[in-house]
CSV table of C-alpha atoms in Angstrom, one decimal:
chain,number,residue,atom,x,y,z
A,7,MET,CA,-26.9,29.5,32.2
A,8,SER,CA,-27.8,26.4,29.7
A,9,ARG,CA,-26.9,27.9,25.9
A,10,ALA,CA,-25.8,25.3,23.3
A,11,SER,CA,-22.7,26.0,21.3
A,12,GLY,CA,-22.6,27.7,18.0
A,13,ALA,CA,-25.5,28.9,17.0
A,14,GLY,CA,-26.4,29.3,20.7
A,15,VAL,CA,-29.2,27.2,20.7
A,16,ALA,CA,-30.4,25.4,23.8
A,17,ILE,CA,-31.5,21.8,22.3
A,18,ASP,CA,-32.9,18.2,23.7
A,19,ALA,CA,-31.1,15.1,22.0
A,20,ALA,CA,-33.2,15.1,19.2
A,21,GLY,CA,-32.0,18.5,18.4
A,22,THR,CA,-35.0,20.5,19.5
A,23,GLN,CA,-35.6,24.2,20.7
A,24,GLY,CA,-38.5,23.6,22.9
A,25,GLY,CA,-40.3,20.6,21.7
A,26,SER,CA,-40.3,22.6,18.0
A,27,ARG,CA,-37.5,20.8,14.7
A,28,VAL,CA,-34.0,24.2,14.8
A,29,THR,CA,-33.7,25.7,11.0
A,30,GLY,CA,-31.3,26.8,9.1
A,31,ASN,CA,-27.6,26.1,9.6
A,32,ARG,CA,-27.3,22.4,10.2
A,33,LEU,CA,-23.9,20.5,9.7
A,34,SER,CA,-24.7,17.0,8.4
A,35,PHE,CA,-23.6,13.7,9.2
A,36,LEU,CA,-20.7,13.4,6.4
A,37,THR,CA,-19.3,17.2,7.8
A,38,MET,CA,-19.8,15.1,11.0
A,39,ILE,CA,-17.3,12.8,10.1
A,40,SER,CA,-15.0,15.0,8.1
A,41,ILE,CA,-14.6,16.6,11.4
A,42,CYS,CA,-13.8,14.1,12.9
A,43,ILE,CA,-11.4,12.6,10.1
A,44,GLY,CA,-9.5,15.2,10.1
A,45,LEU,CA,-8.8,16.4,13.8
A,46,VAL,CA,-7.4,12.5,14.1
A,47,ILE,CA,-5.1,12.2,10.7
A,48,VAL,CA,-2.9,14.9,11.4
A,49,GLN,CA,1.3,14.8,10.6
A,50,GLY,CA,2.1,14.1,13.8
A,51,SER,CA,0.2,10.6,13.5
A,52,MET,CA,1.3,9.8,9.2
A,53,VAL,CA,5.2,10.3,11.1
A,54,SER,CA,3.2,7.8,13.9
A,55,ALA,CA,2.1,5.7,11.2
A,56,THR,CA,4.7,5.6,8.8
A,57,GLN,CA,7.6,5.2,11.9
A,58,GLY,CA,5.5,2.6,13.8
A,59,ILE,CA,5.1,0.0,10.9
A,60,GLY,CA,9.6,0.4,10.6
A,61,LEU,CA,9.9,0.1,14.7
A,62,GLY,CA,7.3,-3.0,14.5
A,63,GLY,CA,5.9,-4.3,11.5
A,64,SER,CA,3.4,-7.5,12.6
A,65,GLY,CA,3.4,-5.5,16.3
A,66,PHE,CA,2.5,-2.0,15.5
A,67,ILE,CA,-0.4,-4.1,13.5
A,68,ALA,CA,-2.0,-5.3,16.2
A,69,ALA,CA,-1.0,-2.2,18.5
A,70,MET,CA,-3.0,0.5,16.3
A,71,LEU,CA,-5.4,-2.7,16.8
A,72,CYS,CA,-5.5,-2.1,20.9
A,73,ALA,CA,-5.4,1.6,20.7
A,74,PHE,CA,-8.4,1.5,17.5
A,75,MET,CA,-9.8,-0.5,20.5
A,76,LEU,CA,-9.0,2.3,23.4
A,77,ALA,CA,-10.0,4.9,20.6
A,78,ILE,CA,-13.8,2.7,21.2
A,79,PHE,CA,-14.4,3.7,24.7
A,80,ASN,CA,-13.2,6.7,24.5
A,81,ALA,CA,-16.1,7.3,21.7
A,82,MET,CA,-18.5,5.3,23.5
A,83,THR,CA,-17.6,7.8,26.9
A,84,PHE,CA,-18.2,10.3,25.3
A,85,ALA,CA,-21.0,9.7,23.4
A,86,GLU,CA,-22.6,9.4,26.6
A,87,LEU,CA,-22.0,11.8,27.8
A,88,SER,CA,-23.0,14.5,25.7
A,89,LEU,CA,-26.0,12.8,24.6
A,90,MET,CA,-27.0,13.6,29.1
A,91,TYR,CA,-26.4,16.9,28.6
A,92,PRO,CA,-26.9,18.7,25.1
A,93,GLN,CA,-27.7,22.3,26.0
A,94,SER,CA,-23.5,21.9,28.1
A,95,GLY,CA,-22.8,22.4,24.3
A,96,GLY,CA,-20.9,19.2,24.6
A,97,SER,CA,-18.5,20.9,27.7
A,98,LEU,CA,-16.3,17.8,29.3
A,99,ALA,CA,-16.6,20.6,31.6
A,100,THR,CA,-19.8,20.9,32.6
A,101,TYR,CA,-19.5,16.2,32.6
A,102,THR,CA,-17.4,17.1,35.2
A,103,GLN,CA,-18.7,20.1,37.2
A,104,LYS,CA,-21.6,17.4,37.2
A,105,ALA,CA,-19.0,14.4,38.1
A,106,MET,CA,-16.6,16.3,40.9
A,107,GLY,CA,-17.1,19.9,40.6
A,108,HIS,CA,-16.0,22.9,39.5
A,109,PHE,CA,-12.2,22.5,39.5
A,110,PRO,CA,-11.6,19.6,37.7
A,111,ALA,CA,-14.6,20.8,35.0
A,112,ILE,CA,-11.8,23.4,34.6
A,113,VAL,CA,-8.8,21.2,34.2
A,114,ALA,CA,-9.8,18.7,32.6
A,115,VAL,CA,-10.9,21.0,29.5
A,116,PHE,CA,-8.1,23.4,29.1
A,117,ALA,CA,-5.6,20.2,29.9
A,118,GLY,CA,-7.2,18.0,27.6
A,119,TYR,CA,-7.8,20.3,24.6
A,120,VAL,CA,-6.5,24.8,25.9
A,121,VAL,CA,-2.9,22.8,26.8
A,122,VAL,CA,-3.2,20.7,23.7
A,123,ALA,CA,-3.8,23.0,21.0
A,124,MET,CA,-0.8,25.2,22.1
A,125,PHE,CA,1.5,22.7,21.4
A,126,SER,CA,-0.3,20.6,19.4
A,127,ILE,CA,-0.8,22.7,16.0
A,128,PRO,CA,2.6,25.2,16.4
A,129,VAL,CA,3.9,21.7,15.3
A,130,GLU,CA,2.2,21.5,12.3
A,131,MET,CA,2.4,24.5,11.0
A,132,LEU,CA,6.3,24.0,11.6
A,133,LEU,CA,5.6,21.5,9.1
A,134,VAL,CA,4.4,22.8,6.7
A,135,ASN,CA,6.5,25.3,7.0
A,136,SER,CA,9.0,22.9,6.2
A,137,ILE,CA,7.0,20.9,3.3
A,138,VAL,CA,6.8,23.9,1.3
A,139,ASN,CA,10.1,25.4,2.1
A,140,GLU,CA,11.9,21.8,0.5
A,141,LEU,CA,8.9,22.0,-2.6
A,142,LEU,CA,9.8,25.9,-3.1
A,143,PRO,CA,12.6,26.8,-1.4
A,144,GLY,CA,13.2,30.5,-0.6
A,145,MET,CA,9.8,31.6,-2.6
A,146,PHE,CA,7.8,32.2,0.5
A,147,PRO,CA,9.0,34.3,3.3
A,148,ASP,CA,9.9,32.1,6.5
A,149,MET,CA,6.3,31.0,8.7
A,150,LEU,CA,4.5,33.0,6.0
A,151,ILE,CA,2.5,30.3,5.5
A,152,PRO,CA,1.6,28.3,7.9
A,153,THR,CA,-0.2,32.6,9.5
A,154,LEU,CA,-1.9,32.6,6.5
A,155,ILE,CA,-3.2,29.3,7.2
A,156,LEU,CA,-3.6,30.3,10.6
A,157,VAL,CA,-4.9,33.8,10.2
A,158,LEU,CA,-7.9,32.9,6.9
A,159,LEU,CA,-9.5,29.5,9.4
A,160,ALA,CA,-9.2,31.9,12.5
A,161,ILE,CA,-11.7,34.5,10.1
A,162,THR,CA,-13.8,31.7,8.6
A,163,ASN,CA,-14.5,30.7,11.7
A,164,ILE,CA,-15.8,33.9,12.9
A,165,LEU,CA,-17.8,33.9,9.7
A,166,GLY,CA,-19.8,30.2,11.7
A,167,THR,CA,-20.5,27.0,11.0
A,168,ASP,CA,-21.6,26.6,7.6
A,169,VAL,CA,-18.5,27.9,6.4
A,170,PHE,CA,-16.8,25.9,8.3
A,171,ALA,CA,-18.8,22.8,6.7
A,172,ARG,CA,-18.2,23.7,2.9
A,173,ILE,CA,-14.0,24.3,3.8
A,174,GLN,CA,-13.9,20.3,6.2
A,175,ASN,CA,-15.3,19.2,3.9
A,176,LEU,CA,-13.5,19.6,1.3
A,177,LEU,CA,-9.6,19.4,3.5
A,178,ALA,CA,-11.7,15.8,4.4
A,179,PHE,CA,-11.9,14.6,1.3
A,180,VAL,CA,-8.2,15.5,-0.2
A,181,LEU,CA,-7.3,14.1,2.8
A,182,ILE,CA,-8.5,10.9,2.2
A,183,LEU,CA,-7.8,11.0,-1.5
A,184,CYS,CA,-4.5,11.8,-0.9
A,185,LEU,CA,-4.3,9.0,2.2
A,186,VAL,CA,-6.0,6.3,-0.2
A,187,VAL,CA,-4.5,6.6,-3.2
A,188,VAL,CA,-1.2,6.5,-1.7
A,189,GLY,CA,-2.1,3.4,0.0
A,190,LEU,CA,-3.6,1.2,-3.0
A,191,VAL,CA,-1.0,2.4,-5.1
A,192,ALA,CA,2.5,1.0,-2.7
A,193,SER,CA,0.5,-1.7,-1.7
A,194,THR,CA,-0.5,-3.1,-5.2
A,195,SER,CA,2.7,-1.7,-7.4
A,196,ALA,CA,5.8,-3.5,-8.0
A,197,ALA,CA,8.2,-2.6,-5.3
A,198,PRO,CA,11.7,-1.8,-5.7
A,199,VAL,CA,13.9,-4.0,-3.7
A,200,LEU,CA,15.7,-2.6,-1.5
A,201,ALA,CA,18.9,-0.9,-2.3
A,202,GLU,CA,19.9,-0.7,1.8
A,203,GLY,CA,19.0,-1.5,4.5
A,204,SER,CA,16.8,-4.5,6.2
A,205,ALA,CA,13.1,-5.2,5.3
A,206,VAL,CA,10.2,-4.5,7.5
A,207,ASN,CA,9.5,-7.6,9.8
A,208,TRP,CA,6.4,-8.7,9.2
A,209,SER,CA,6.7,-11.6,11.6
A,210,LEU,CA,4.2,-13.0,14.0
A,211,GLY,CA,7.2,-13.4,16.4
A,212,PRO,CA,6.5,-9.2,18.3
A,213,VAL,CA,2.4,-10.3,17.9
A,214,MET,CA,3.0,-13.6,20.1
A,215,ASP,CA,5.5,-12.6,22.8
A,216,GLY,CA,3.8,-9.9,23.1
A,217,SER,CA,6.1,-7.1,22.8
A,218,PHE,CA,3.5,-5.0,20.6
A,219,VAL,CA,2.1,-3.7,23.8
A,220,GLY,CA,4.8,-0.8,23.3
A,221,LEU,CA,4.5,0.7,20.3
A,222,ILE,CA,0.1,1.1,21.7
A,223,SER,CA,1.3,4.0,22.4
A,224,LEU,CA,2.4,4.8,19.6
A,225,ALA,CA,-0.6,4.5,17.2
A,226,MET,CA,-2.0,5.8,19.8
A,227,TRP,CA,-2.2,9.2,18.3
A,228,MET,CA,-3.5,7.8,15.5
A,229,MET,CA,-6.9,7.6,16.9
A,230,VAL,CA,-7.3,10.1,19.1
A,231,GLY,CA,-9.6,13.6,18.4
A,232,VAL,CA,-13.0,12.0,17.6
A,233,GLU,CA,-14.2,13.3,20.5
A,234,PHE,CA,-13.9,16.9,18.6
A,235,ILE,CA,-17.8,16.7,17.9
A,236,CYS,CA,-19.2,17.2,21.2
A,237,PRO,CA,-18.7,21.1,20.8
A,238,LEU,CA,-20.9,21.9,17.8
A,239,ILE,CA,-24.3,19.5,19.3
A,240,ALA,CA,-26.2,22.1,18.7
A,241,ASP,CA,-25.3,22.1,15.1
A,242,VAL,CA,-26.0,19.2,13.7
A,243,ASN,CA,-28.9,17.3,12.8
A,244,GLU,CA,-30.6,14.6,15.0
A,245,PRO,CA,-27.6,14.6,17.6
A,246,ARG,CA,-29.1,11.7,19.3
A,247,ARG,CA,-28.2,9.3,15.8
A,248,THR,CA,-25.7,11.8,14.3
A,249,ILE,CA,-22.4,12.2,17.1
A,250,PRO,CA,-22.3,8.3,18.6
A,251,ARG,CA,-22.8,6.6,14.9
A,252,ALA,CA,-19.9,9.5,13.8
A,253,MET,CA,-17.6,8.7,15.6
A,254,MET,CA,-17.6,5.6,15.2
A,255,LEU,CA,-17.8,5.3,12.2
A,256,SER,CA,-14.9,8.3,12.4
A,257,LEU,CA,-12.5,5.9,13.8
A,258,VAL,CA,-13.2,2.6,10.8
A,259,LEU,CA,-12.6,4.6,8.5
A,260,MET,CA,-9.7,5.0,9.9
A,261,LEU,CA,-7.8,1.9,10.4
A,262,ALA,CA,-9.1,1.4,7.1
A,263,ILE,CA,-7.2,4.1,5.6
A,264,TYR,CA,-3.9,3.5,7.7
A,265,LEU,CA,-3.5,-0.5,7.3
A,266,PRO,CA,-2.6,0.2,3.8
A,267,PHE,CA,-1.4,3.4,4.6
A,268,VAL,CA,1.4,2.1,7.0
A,269,PHE,CA,1.1,-1.8,4.0
A,270,GLY,CA,2.3,0.3,1.6
A,271,ALA,CA,4.7,2.4,3.2
A,272,SER,CA,7.0,-1.1,5.0
A,273,ARG,CA,7.1,-2.6,0.8
A,274,PHE,CA,8.9,1.2,-0.8
A,275,MET,CA,10.8,2.5,1.9
A,276,SER,CA,13.7,0.4,4.9
A,277,VAL,CA,13.5,0.5,8.7
A,278,GLU,CA,16.2,2.3,8.7
A,279,SER,CA,14.3,5.4,6.4
A,280,LEU,CA,11.2,4.5,8.2
A,281,THR,CA,12.7,5.0,11.4
A,282,THR,CA,15.3,7.9,11.3
A,283,SER,CA,13.4,10.4,9.2
A,284,ALA,CA,12.1,13.4,9.9
A,285,ILE,CA,9.3,13.4,8.5
A,286,PRO,CA,9.0,9.5,6.9
A,287,TYR,CA,5.7,9.8,4.5
A,288,LEU,CA,7.3,12.7,3.0
A,289,ASP,CA,10.1,9.8,1.7
A,290,TYR,CA,7.3,7.6,1.5
A,291,VAL,CA,5.7,9.3,-1.0
A,292,HIS,CA,8.6,9.8,-2.9
A,293,ALA,CA,9.6,6.5,-3.2
A,294,VAL,CA,5.7,5.6,-4.3
A,295,PHE,CA,5.7,8.1,-6.6
A,296,GLY,CA,9.3,10.0,-7.5
A,297,LYS,CA,9.1,14.1,-8.3
A,298,ALA,CA,5.5,14.3,-8.6
A,299,GLY,CA,5.2,12.8,-5.1
A,300,LEU,CA,7.0,16.0,-3.2
A,301,VAL,CA,4.1,17.6,-4.4
A,302,VAL,CA,1.5,14.6,-3.5
A,303,ALA,CA,3.3,14.8,0.2
A,304,THR,CA,2.9,18.8,0.2
A,305,VAL,CA,-0.9,18.9,-1.2
A,306,MET,CA,-2.2,15.2,1.9
A,307,GLY,CA,0.7,17.6,4.7
A,308,ILE,CA,-1.4,21.2,4.7
A,309,ALA,CA,-4.9,19.8,3.9
A,310,ALA,CA,-4.0,17.6,7.2
A,311,THR,CA,-3.2,20.6,8.4
A,312,CYS,CA,-5.3,23.7,7.6
A,313,SER,CA,-8.3,20.2,8.7
A,314,THR,CA,-6.9,19.7,12.3
A,315,VAL,CA,-6.7,23.9,12.8
A,316,ASN,CA,-10.5,24.3,11.4
A,317,THR,CA,-12.0,21.8,13.5
A,318,VAL,CA,-9.2,23.3,16.2
A,319,LEU,CA,-11.0,26.7,16.2
A,320,ALA,CA,-14.2,25.8,15.1
A,321,SER,CA,-14.8,23.3,18.0
A,322,VAL,CA,-12.1,24.2,21.6
A,323,PRO,CA,-13.9,27.9,21.4
A,324,ARG,CA,-16.9,26.1,22.2
A,325,MET,CA,-15.7,24.9,24.9
A,326,LEU,CA,-14.4,28.2,26.7
A,327,GLN,CA,-17.9,29.5,25.8
A,328,GLY,CA,-19.9,26.9,27.5
A,329,MET,CA,-16.8,27.7,30.6
A,330,ALA,CA,-17.9,31.3,30.4
A,331,ASP,CA,-21.1,30.4,30.8
A,332,ASN,CA,-20.9,28.5,33.9
A,333,ARG,CA,-18.1,31.3,35.5
A,334,GLN,CA,-15.6,29.0,34.7
A,335,ALA,CA,-13.0,30.9,33.1
A,336,PHE,CA,-13.9,34.1,32.0
A,337,PRO,CA,-16.7,36.3,30.6
A,338,GLN,CA,-15.3,37.2,27.9
A,339,MET,CA,-15.1,33.8,26.1
A,340,GLY,CA,-18.1,33.9,26.1
A,341,ILE,CA,-19.2,37.0,23.9
A,342,VAL,CA,-20.4,35.9,20.6
A,343,SER,CA,-20.7,37.7,17.7
A,344,GLN,CA,-23.8,39.2,17.1
A,345,ARG,CA,-24.8,38.7,13.5
A,346,PHE,CA,-22.9,35.4,12.8
A,347,GLY,CA,-23.5,33.8,16.7
A,348,THR,CA,-19.4,32.6,17.4
A,349,PRO,CA,-17.8,32.8,19.8
A,350,TRP,CA,-15.1,34.9,18.5
A,351,VAL,CA,-12.8,36.1,21.4
A,352,ALA,CA,-12.9,33.0,22.1
A,353,ILE,CA,-12.1,32.8,18.8
A,354,VAL,CA,-9.0,34.9,18.9
A,355,PHE,CA,-7.3,34.0,22.3
A,356,MET,CA,-7.0,30.4,20.8
A,357,VAL,CA,-5.3,32.1,17.9
A,358,ILE,CA,-3.2,33.9,20.5
A,359,ILE,CA,-2.1,31.1,22.3
A,360,ILE,CA,-0.8,29.3,18.4
A,361,ALA,CA,0.5,32.1,17.6
A,362,ILE,CA,3.3,32.1,20.3
A,363,PRO,CA,5.0,28.7,20.3
A,364,MET,CA,5.2,29.5,16.3
A,365,TYR,CA,6.9,31.5,16.3
A,366,LEU,CA,8.8,30.7,19.7
A,367,MET,CA,9.9,27.3,18.7
A,368,GLY,CA,11.6,25.2,16.0
A,369,ILE,CA,11.9,22.3,14.1
A,370,ASP,CA,13.7,20.5,16.5
A,371,SER,CA,11.2,20.3,19.7
A,372,LEU,CA,8.2,18.4,17.0
A,373,ILE,CA,8.4,15.3,19.1
A,374,THR,CA,8.5,16.4,22.6
A,375,LEU,CA,6.2,19.2,21.8
A,376,VAL,CA,3.8,16.3,20.4
A,377,ILE,CA,4.0,13.7,23.4
A,378,ALA,CA,3.4,17.3,26.2
A,379,ALA,CA,0.6,17.4,23.8
A,380,SER,CA,-1.1,14.3,24.3
A,381,THR,CA,0.0,13.2,27.3
A,382,SER,CA,-2.4,16.7,28.9
A,383,TRP,CA,-3.9,14.7,26.6
A,384,LEU,CA,-4.6,12.0,28.3
A,385,LEU,CA,-5.7,13.3,31.3
A,386,ALA,CA,-9.4,14.2,30.4
A,387,TYR,CA,-9.7,10.7,29.0
A,388,ILE,CA,-9.4,9.7,31.8
A,389,ILE,CA,-11.1,12.3,33.6
A,390,ALA,CA,-14.3,11.8,30.8
A,391,HIS,CA,-13.8,7.8,31.7
A,392,ILE,CA,-14.5,9.4,35.4
A,393,ASN,CA,-16.8,11.2,34.9
A,394,VAL,CA,-19.0,8.4,33.3
A,395,LEU,CA,-19.2,5.8,36.3
A,396,VAL,CA,-19.5,8.6,39.1
A,397,LEU,CA,-22.8,9.6,36.9
A,398,ARG,CA,-23.6,6.4,36.5
A,399,ARG,CA,-24.0,6.2,40.8
A,400,ARG,CA,-24.9,9.8,41.6
A,401,GLN,CA,-27.7,9.7,39.5
A,402,PRO,CA,-29.4,6.8,37.7
A,403,GLU,CA,-32.5,8.2,36.7
A,404,LEU,CA,-31.0,10.7,34.5
A,405,ALA,CA,-31.9,9.8,30.5
A,406,ARG,CA,-29.3,8.7,28.3
A,407,PRO,CA,-30.1,8.4,25.1
A,408,TYR,CA,-26.9,6.9,24.3
A,409,LYS,CA,-25.5,4.1,26.5
A,410,THR,CA,-22.7,2.6,27.1
A,411,PRO,CA,-22.6,-0.7,25.4
A,412,PHE,CA,-20.7,-3.8,27.9
A,413,TYR,CA,-20.8,-0.6,30.7
A,414,PRO,CA,-18.2,-0.3,32.4
A,415,LEU,CA,-16.0,-3.2,31.2
A,416,PRO,CA,-15.6,0.0,28.2
A,417,GLN,CA,-15.2,3.1,30.9
A,418,LEU,CA,-12.2,0.7,33.4
A,419,LEU,CA,-10.6,-1.0,30.6
A,420,GLY,CA,-9.9,3.1,29.5
A,421,ILE,CA,-8.6,4.4,32.0
A,422,VAL,CA,-6.2,1.8,32.3
A,423,GLY,CA,-5.3,1.8,28.5
A,424,MET,CA,-5.0,5.8,29.3
A,425,VAL,CA,-2.5,5.4,32.1
A,426,TYR,CA,-0.6,3.0,30.8
A,427,VAL,CA,-0.1,4.8,27.3
A,428,ALA,CA,1.0,8.1,29.4
A,429,LEU,CA,3.9,5.9,30.9
A,430,HIS,CA,4.8,5.4,28.1
A,431,ASN,CA,4.9,7.8,26.0
A,432,SER,CA,7.9,8.6,24.6
A,433,PRO,CA,11.4,5.8,22.9
A,434,SER,CA,14.0,7.2,26.2
A,435,PRO,CA,14.1,8.5,29.2
A,436,GLU,CA,15.4,11.5,28.7
A,437,MET,CA,12.5,12.6,26.5
A,438,THR,CA,10.6,11.1,29.2
A,439,GLU,CA,11.5,13.2,31.5
A,440,GLN,CA,11.4,16.5,29.2
A,441,VAL,CA,8.0,15.2,28.3
A,442,TYR,CA,7.0,15.5,31.8
A,443,THR,CA,9.1,18.5,32.9
A,444,MET,CA,6.9,20.8,30.3
A,445,ALA,CA,3.5,18.9,30.6
A,446,GLY,CA,3.8,18.8,34.2
A,447,GLY,CA,5.1,22.3,34.6
A,448,VAL,CA,1.9,23.6,32.8
A,449,LEU,CA,-0.6,21.3,34.2
A,450,LEU,CA,0.6,23.0,37.8
A,451,LEU,CA,0.2,26.0,36.4
A,452,VAL,CA,-3.5,25.4,34.8
A,453,CYS,CA,-4.1,23.5,39.1
A,454,VAL,CA,-3.1,26.5,40.7
A,455,ILE,CA,-4.7,29.0,38.8
A,456,GLY,CA,-7.7,27.2,39.0
A,457,ALA,CA,-7.7,26.3,42.3
A,458,VAL,CA,-8.2,29.8,43.4
A,459,TRP,CA,-10.3,31.1,40.4
A,460,VAL,CA,-13.0,28.2,42.1
A,461,LYS,CA,-12.3,29.8,45.4
A,462,GLY,CA,-11.6,33.0,45.4
A,463,PHE,CA,-13.8,34.3,41.9
A,464,MET,CA,-16.4,31.5,41.8
A,465,LYS,CA,-16.6,30.6,45.8
A,466,LYS,CA,-16.9,27.4,45.5
A,467,GLY,CA,-15.7,24.0,46.9
A,468,LEU,CA,-13.2,22.9,44.2
A,469,PHE,CA,-14.8,19.8,44.7
A,470,THR,CA,-18.1,20.1,44.8
A,471,PRO,CA,-21.5,18.8,41.9
A,472,GLU,CA,-23.3,20.7,40.8
């Protein structure tokens, strides 16, 4: 059964249905960029950026450039796959099913997106709760603001992509404006003399001796997630042009936004402040703007979190919807609203699995949760790269509106890079053990359930491509 996500109409790579242009509300190129930026620039990535520049100085800039290239390779892979199978709704499950079988397809989506959302979104919510309590202590009951954000954005996503697009464009504009203003002001104004602590190291030593490589894993979290626009392919104007360009341009914009942001941080903050603060970007903005900086940081944090949650609730439920259509998930996940055409059951499911850890976990678990989520995410990227390699050999005649330049180098380098980042994903052996226990336990559960589902319910071979 082939049908697209969102509006629920099958399209070809040019964005047509049955040879004619699909009409109705469509997501523009600008909205696609807003989705990419809103998903990638989260509070976790702002923490990574400020901590990274404190740890590595010039070496972290080199690490950012390497992470940028790995992200470009990921975007190339997802652009090729999504436009090969636009009727799949941009689902990684479909690409993997055709390349390696149903079992890897189920593992890829649940490990790479459902589990990631379950771990990472609560982190953003806990940070919002912490910042609001810092700005307005005692004004709101604990976790009220994160709960309202989750519920309201779930409702807007059930109402459809036109409402989603308006909110996403606004959130992305506010977030970009805040980051650009902070970066430019901090980079161009007179920097204060640091009263205590050491200044960030801007010598070329870490670049020349190669020690910056150890920081790529930290920089990588600032560049992952642009492929979340792929499940919205049925709602996109001219997906053949829009999908690849939106992902590539978004990555360029994010690099351009982050560079002055981290440079400014190095001028106003000491290494000790950047590397030991629980929320270093909050201290950074405070150092630049004084007490008013707390308001700016709060706006940045809430905008980043809302944008991320908004994108996740728009994209991941559509992945589950596509999997339900292929009998790879519970059929209820494929139920759509007759009025709005959105997968409301899958959206409610995502809200529930996000809310559980959001209420059970504390602020002390943030770093472990983020790294566990990111490690699980990397598995999806590795599988996607393998999909391209396999399908190029197995189905060379299939139309590819977008073909990866310099194939197969981006895929091979991407796999090597993802494996390296996964192996060097935490600052201490103790945390590494915690991360792999948490992520490994969830992945094992996903694998067991996936294997039972494929063999028992679907009556299919685990690794039989279809």
